[in-house]
Each structure stands twice: as C-alpha cells, then as structure tokens.
Amino acid sequence: MAESDNIVVETAEKIFADLADPQTINNDKKDSWQAPLWQALSEAGLPLSWVSDDLGGSGASLADGFALLNAAGRFAVAVPLAETMLAGWLLAQGKIASPEGEMTVLPASPKDRISLDADGALSGRARGVPFAKTAKHFAVLAHGKDGISIALVDTAKVRIEAGLNVGYDHSDTVTLDKVQPITIKPAPKGFDQTTLMLMGGVARSLQIAGALESMLDISVRYSNERVAFEKKISKFQAVQHNLARLAGESAAALAAATSAADAIANAKSFNDEVYLEAASAKIRCAEAAEKGGGIAHQVHGAIGFTMEHILHRYSLRALAWRDDFGSESYWAVELGKLVANRGADELWPLVASR
C-alpha cells in the first residue's frame, strides 16, 4: 500500500475509532452519532474521494478509495459513505460536479432500469436502493434512445418507499415519474449498467471482507475471555477448528476483494479481466459472508444473537451487502455465460496473468 493510501486509511480509521465505536453506536437508541460522524467524514473529504478537485471532490485515487471502503467495512459503518463515493464516481464519469451531502446511486440492481424520455425526463423504478431515504441527491444511470446518460437528481422530486435490509439499514424503493434532472450528460463510450454494477459489487466485496476481519477479531477475543468447564473456550478443539475456518473465509474474501480492486485500479477500462475479477470477488465474498457470519455466531453462542452484542452489526450487514449491485447467484450465472460464450481457453490467460 502506498503512502497516500496509508494517509487516507489512517484518517478514516481515526474518525471511525473516535465517532463510530460499535458498542457506543449499539447503545445509542436516538442515532445521535450519525451527524457528527458524517460531518467529520465530509470535512476530511472522504465521501467524495473519487471525485476530482475541479468537480468538487478530493481527488483521491481508485486505490485510496478502495482501501477506505475496506476500513469502513471493518467498522460496519452505517452511513452512506460507500454510496456517496459511488455516486460521486458515477457523476464524474459524465463530468458532472458532485453536490455536498449524502448521495446514493440508481439503480442498485442489474435487473432494474431507469429510462430517459425524449423530453429529457427520467422514469422507472429502482428497488433495494441503499440509503435512498437519507440521501439528498441521486446519481442516476439512465437508458435513452441515443444511448446511456448520467444524471444528477434531487431526491425531493422522486417517490421513496422506505424499507430496511437485514442489517436494519435503509434499502428503499425509488420511483421516478417523468422527473427532470438537475444535470444530465452522456455517459462515456463503453460505459453501461454492467460497469456500474461491477464497481458497486467490488465496493461491497471490500466492505464484506472488512466486516469479516472484525468478526474474526471479535470471535478470537471472546474465545479467550469466555470460560466453560474451568477453561477458556479457545482451548477446545471444536472452537479452534471453527476459528480456523472463520480465518480462512476472512482471508479468502480479502484476497478476492483486493485482487478485484487492484484490477480496476490498474485497468484502463472495464474489460474481461476486470469482469472476471469483480464478478468472482462478489461471489466469493458473498459466500464468505454467509459462512463466516454463521461461524462467528456459533463461537459466541446465545450471546452473539442478542441485540446488545455488537456482533450482529457486522454479520447482518455483511449478509445485506451480498444482494447489493447483483447477488451471488446473479453474478454466478453471468460469469457462467461469459465463460460459455468466450470459452475457457480464451479467458484462462487473463486469470493466469494475475
């Protein structure tokens, strides 16, 4: 990791440690922690990390932003940091300046579609949109007769049906009915909805990997504190076996997610290599979220299922992140189609070169 990466991550981790302590947040029933955390993140320029200076951002590299997302996953941050970063990145593809405040992207599922009418209005429905209820603006990818466009939309102009994912974070349905955007511009050549889904999928993969790292740390610490039959449960072979399995899932998720992030950061376009890396990462990290979360709760026993314990902040969010920007099963099917259409012999050199 380069020095600039360290500065970004260290800044973020200090803010998270000061203002996003999981136990403090867990005990705060009024969510009074959210405003100070978001203010600190904004003052540090982190939500617009992927936006250049001339478009209102902080101009960090893709690698910086990916490292930041992994750190956010380790703290299970329940504010739209990743969503605002993705929205700023999407707007930047269309050379649209990012406004201040929370943002999120539309659509957040590969099966949803926003249409651009002949008069420049946007229509369509997007389901499972993260933090739509708390966002001030949407970055929208829209399909029109002349191709794909990127638009900035005021959330006050759309209809939002509030919902929650399994991590108790907003996952809302957004309906646009002939909404006039604040700004709209053509997307770059070759940029499509799959590109957005791949970028979002890697963001979620890094967050899942971070959450798994924390689940492993929490589980190891608990096993060294919990005493049963007059000895620490970490001394029991069955517990040791489970912790080893959890460590394996965490390592696999981190390897897959960082490899995909590295592929995007170093590629000039979202080519087949990036597709393979990003889709594979989402599949593997989603699998690790299910297996790793189950193991962590098994180590903790009954106490891990209580709302008072912080473990659920990580395990449930990791499970929720599995479905954003394409589920595990969706990408497995799409990856299978790519291999079937292109052939393993053609794609294997791309994998081997990594």
XYZ file of C-alpha atoms in Angstrom:
354
model
C 0.000 0.000 0.000
C 1.380 3.376 -0.986
C 1.950 6.231 1.430
C -1.106 8.112 0.167
C -3.211 5.022 0.790
C -1.987 4.924 4.363
C -2.883 8.569 4.923
C -6.432 8.046 3.661
C -6.990 4.887 5.680
C -5.367 6.281 8.813
C -7.541 9.394 8.628
C -10.661 7.287 8.171
C -9.777 4.834 10.944
C -9.146 7.674 13.386
C -12.566 9.159 12.594
C -14.235 5.753 12.882
C -12.485 4.999 16.176
C -13.493 8.371 17.646
C -17.055 8.604 16.333
C -18.162 5.136 15.190
C -17.315 2.822 18.061
C -19.674 -0.150 17.512
C -20.622 -0.554 21.186
C -21.327 3.164 21.605
C -23.479 3.154 18.477
C -25.237 -0.006 19.601
C -26.247 1.689 22.849
C -27.393 4.909 21.159
C -31.102 4.473 20.501
C -31.535 8.016 19.124
C -28.826 7.754 16.434
C -27.206 10.954 17.702
C -23.831 9.619 16.462
C -24.691 9.921 12.767
C -24.448 13.694 12.273
C -21.023 14.141 13.954
C -19.627 11.141 12.057
C -20.846 12.359 8.683
C -19.591 15.870 9.374
C -16.128 14.574 10.238
C -16.021 12.358 7.138
C -17.153 15.251 4.938
C -14.627 17.683 6.395
C -11.906 15.144 5.597
C -13.188 14.896 2.008
C -13.723 11.146 2.247
C -17.251 10.789 0.777
C -16.058 12.400 -2.487
C -12.725 10.592 -2.594
C -13.226 9.506 -6.206
C -14.178 12.978 -7.446
C -11.505 15.264 -8.865
C -10.838 18.709 -7.443
C -12.402 20.502 -10.400
C -15.672 18.605 -9.869
C -15.886 19.335 -6.147
C -14.093 16.308 -4.691
C -10.813 15.462 -3.003
C -9.186 13.758 -5.985
C -8.022 10.542 -4.333
C -7.071 7.549 -6.464
C -9.222 4.484 -7.003
C -6.806 2.514 -4.817
C -7.205 5.061 -1.994
C -10.976 4.780 -2.177
C -10.972 1.002 -2.214
C -8.730 0.921 0.876
C -11.136 3.332 2.555
C -14.102 1.065 1.831
C -12.331 -1.906 3.377
C -11.666 0.167 6.511
C -15.320 1.232 6.614
C -16.314 -2.450 6.489
C -14.112 -3.189 9.494
C -16.190 -0.703 11.489
C -19.533 -1.719 9.898
C -20.192 1.965 9.281
C -23.938 2.581 8.934
C -23.797 5.851 6.986
C -23.883 6.256 3.176
C -20.122 6.605 2.758
C -19.755 3.881 0.116
C -22.931 5.027 -1.617
C -21.796 8.666 -1.809
C -18.393 7.578 -3.075
C -20.025 5.501 -5.827
C -22.441 8.315 -6.692
C -19.584 10.809 -6.956
C -17.624 8.366 -9.114
C -20.623 7.854 -11.410
C -21.249 11.591 -11.774
C -17.558 12.113 -12.509
C -17.844 9.713 -15.478
C -20.237 12.246 -17.004
C -18.140 15.258 -15.930
C -20.885 16.330 -13.516
C -19.855 18.142 -10.333
C -20.889 16.491 -7.087
C -23.052 18.419 -4.610
C -22.471 18.378 -0.879
C -24.260 15.906 1.363
C -25.275 12.271 1.227
C -25.870 10.615 -2.126
C -26.633 7.179 -3.499
C -26.831 5.566 -6.941
C -29.713 4.396 -9.125
C -30.176 1.639 -9.986
C -28.597 -0.641 -7.398
C -29.768 -3.858 -9.026
C -28.860 -5.133 -12.505
C -32.490 -6.053 -13.127
C -33.830 -2.502 -12.651
C -33.770 0.134 -15.368
C -34.238 3.902 -15.457
C -35.414 5.301 -18.797
C -34.679 8.678 -20.351
C -37.682 10.061 -22.202
C -37.488 12.136 -25.372
C -38.143 15.327 -23.365
C -35.225 14.653 -21.036
C -37.316 13.333 -18.124
C -36.428 10.204 -16.152
C -38.853 7.388 -15.379
C -38.544 3.990 -13.772
C -38.333 2.125 -10.503
C -35.256 1.026 -8.593
C -35.547 -1.431 -5.718
C -33.212 -2.073 -2.827
C -31.508 1.306 -3.140
C -29.137 1.725 -0.161
C -29.763 4.823 1.964
C -32.180 6.371 -0.541
C -34.306 7.723 2.331
C -31.388 9.639 3.838
C -29.773 10.835 0.594
C -30.096 14.402 -0.664
C -29.250 13.581 -4.281
C -29.190 10.567 -6.597
C -26.630 9.777 -9.280
C -28.685 8.024 -11.952
C -27.676 5.852 -14.885
C -30.419 6.104 -17.499
C -31.121 4.421 -20.844
C -32.443 6.514 -23.760
C -32.860 6.118 -27.492
C -29.499 7.783 -28.061
C -27.650 5.633 -25.523
C -26.791 5.821 -21.837
C -26.761 9.022 -19.825
C -25.701 10.010 -16.312
C -27.888 12.373 -14.325
C -27.980 14.198 -11.012
C -31.433 14.144 -9.401
C -32.856 15.919 -6.370
C -34.400 13.333 -4.003
C -37.300 15.705 -3.319
C -38.564 15.045 -6.856
C -38.959 11.267 -6.520
C -41.186 8.927 -4.558
C -39.409 6.799 -1.971
C -40.919 3.773 -0.268
C -38.885 3.171 2.862
C -37.516 -0.286 3.556
C -34.844 -1.976 5.628
C -32.339 -4.659 4.765
C -31.394 -7.438 7.171
C -28.777 -5.140 8.730
C -31.503 -2.611 9.626
C -30.132 -0.025 7.199
C -32.294 1.753 4.631
C -32.849 -0.283 1.469
C -35.609 1.618 -0.291
C -37.692 1.555 -3.445
C -37.358 4.692 -5.568
C -39.871 5.599 -8.249
C -39.190 8.281 -10.847
C -42.201 9.536 -12.813
C -41.107 11.984 -15.520
C -38.558 13.572 -13.193
C -36.465 16.391 -14.610
C -32.814 16.002 -13.524
C -30.683 18.855 -12.224
C -27.991 17.936 -14.759
C -27.714 15.197 -17.350
C -24.865 14.302 -19.697
C -23.984 11.384 -21.981
C -22.032 8.522 -20.433
C -18.540 7.814 -21.811
C -18.267 5.391 -24.710
C -18.447 1.806 -23.469
C -19.842 2.738 -20.052
C -23.012 0.809 -19.227
C -25.073 -0.529 -16.343
C -22.851 -3.595 -16.023
C -19.891 -1.270 -15.388
C -21.778 0.389 -12.537
C -22.825 -2.977 -11.097
C -19.249 -4.276 -11.202
C -17.908 -1.180 -9.458
C -20.620 -1.385 -6.812
C -20.044 -5.110 -6.406
C -16.343 -4.606 -5.683
C -17.183 -1.866 -3.183
C -19.490 -4.250 -1.353
C -16.916 -7.064 -1.561
C -14.342 -4.887 0.196
C -16.862 -3.948 2.884
C -17.747 -7.612 3.431
C -14.061 -8.511 3.691
C -13.576 -5.771 6.271
C -16.558 -6.924 8.294
C -15.246 -10.484 8.288
C -11.891 -9.285 9.602
C -13.669 -7.673 12.538
C -15.855 -10.728 13.123
C -12.714 -12.823 13.348
C -11.084 -10.415 15.812
C -14.216 -10.267 17.960
C -14.586 -14.047 17.963
C -10.940 -14.710 18.861
C -11.104 -12.167 21.666
C -14.327 -13.632 23.025
C -12.986 -17.192 22.909
C -10.019 -16.097 25.022
C -12.307 -14.457 27.587
C -15.179 -16.935 27.851
C -14.622 -19.724 30.381
C -16.503 -23.017 30.322
C -15.760 -26.115 32.378
C -12.975 -24.165 34.094
C -11.012 -23.312 30.951
C -11.162 -20.810 28.143
C -13.281 -21.999 25.242
C -10.368 -21.186 22.920
C -8.719 -24.315 24.331
C -11.466 -26.571 22.980
C -10.603 -28.252 19.711
C -14.048 -27.648 18.195
C -13.775 -23.905 18.843
C -10.238 -23.806 17.471
C -11.474 -25.564 14.337
C -14.282 -23.022 13.895
C -11.925 -20.092 14.359
C -9.578 -21.570 11.751
C -12.482 -21.878 9.329
C -13.518 -18.280 10.022
C -9.944 -17.115 9.428
C -9.960 -18.977 6.121
C -13.200 -17.352 4.985
C -11.909 -13.917 6.000
C -8.613 -14.413 4.158
C -10.361 -15.700 1.024
C -12.760 -12.744 0.957
C -9.965 -10.224 1.455
C -7.838 -11.815 -1.265
C -10.698 -11.856 -3.776
C -11.864 -8.321 -2.989
C -8.418 -6.709 -3.052
C -7.496 -8.530 -6.250
C -10.627 -7.173 -7.948
C -9.952 -3.679 -6.596
C -6.388 -3.862 -7.893
C -7.630 -4.981 -11.310
C -9.971 -1.975 -11.569
C -7.394 0.483 -10.247
C -4.818 -0.620 -12.846
C -7.075 -1.229 -15.847
C -7.819 1.382 -18.495
C -11.327 0.032 -18.998
C -13.768 -2.495 -17.580
C -12.522 -5.303 -19.777
C -12.931 -9.075 -19.486
C -10.196 -9.295 -16.863
C -11.978 -6.779 -14.646
C -15.277 -8.571 -15.231
C -13.785 -11.897 -14.151
C -12.145 -10.388 -11.069
C -15.126 -8.307 -9.953
C -17.782 -10.967 -10.512
C -15.654 -13.642 -8.847
C -14.995 -11.364 -5.871
C -18.680 -10.696 -5.310
C -19.455 -14.409 -5.492
C -16.668 -15.421 -3.104
C -17.261 -12.604 -0.624
C -20.994 -13.299 -0.555
C -20.263 -16.946 0.209
C -17.799 -15.924 2.934
C -20.355 -13.562 4.478
C -22.813 -16.423 4.933
C -20.316 -18.992 6.174
C -18.206 -16.595 8.236
C -21.163 -14.947 9.943
C -22.574 -18.319 10.900
C -19.272 -19.466 12.362
C -18.814 -16.251 14.358
C -22.258 -16.587 15.913
C -21.607 -20.247 16.641
C -18.452 -19.332 18.558
C -20.348 -16.761 20.621
C -23.315 -18.986 21.338
C -26.547 -17.387 22.546
C -24.982 -14.058 23.491
C -23.986 -13.397 19.894
C -27.634 -13.330 18.819
C -28.654 -10.591 21.255
C -29.120 -7.020 20.044
C -26.939 -5.830 22.928
C -23.874 -7.554 21.473
C -22.014 -5.848 18.615
C -21.514 -8.993 16.520
C -24.791 -8.562 14.660
C -23.672 -5.143 13.417
C -21.100 -6.944 11.270
C -22.758 -10.243 10.435
C -26.120 -8.822 9.368
C -24.604 -6.031 7.291
C -22.293 -8.475 5.560
C -25.349 -10.573 4.668
C -27.230 -7.496 3.446
C -24.316 -6.381 1.259
C -24.442 -9.721 -0.566
C -27.508 -8.602 -2.548
C -26.498 -5.039 -3.483
C -25.353 -4.487 -7.089
C -26.119 -8.041 -8.077
C -26.494 -11.057 -5.838
C -24.159 -14.021 -5.599
C -26.438 -16.122 -7.791
C -26.803 -13.373 -10.397
C -23.059 -12.979 -10.889
C -22.547 -16.759 -10.870
C -24.955 -17.067 -13.798
C -23.431 -14.107 -15.648
C -19.905 -15.411 -15.130
C -21.008 -18.788 -16.443
C -22.453 -17.120 -19.541
C -19.186 -15.279 -20.174
C -17.158 -18.484 -19.942
C -19.623 -20.336 -22.169
C -19.627 -17.589 -24.807
C -15.930 -16.801 -24.830
C -14.515 -20.192 -23.897
C -12.256 -21.155 -21.003
C -9.201 -21.312 -23.279
C -9.618 -17.647 -24.204
C -10.291 -16.407 -20.654
C -7.771 -18.526 -18.761
C -4.706 -16.426 -19.774
C -6.377 -13.403 -18.166
C -6.718 -15.262 -14.870
C -3.257 -16.827 -15.075
C -1.637 -13.427 -15.648
C -2.905 -12.279 -12.266
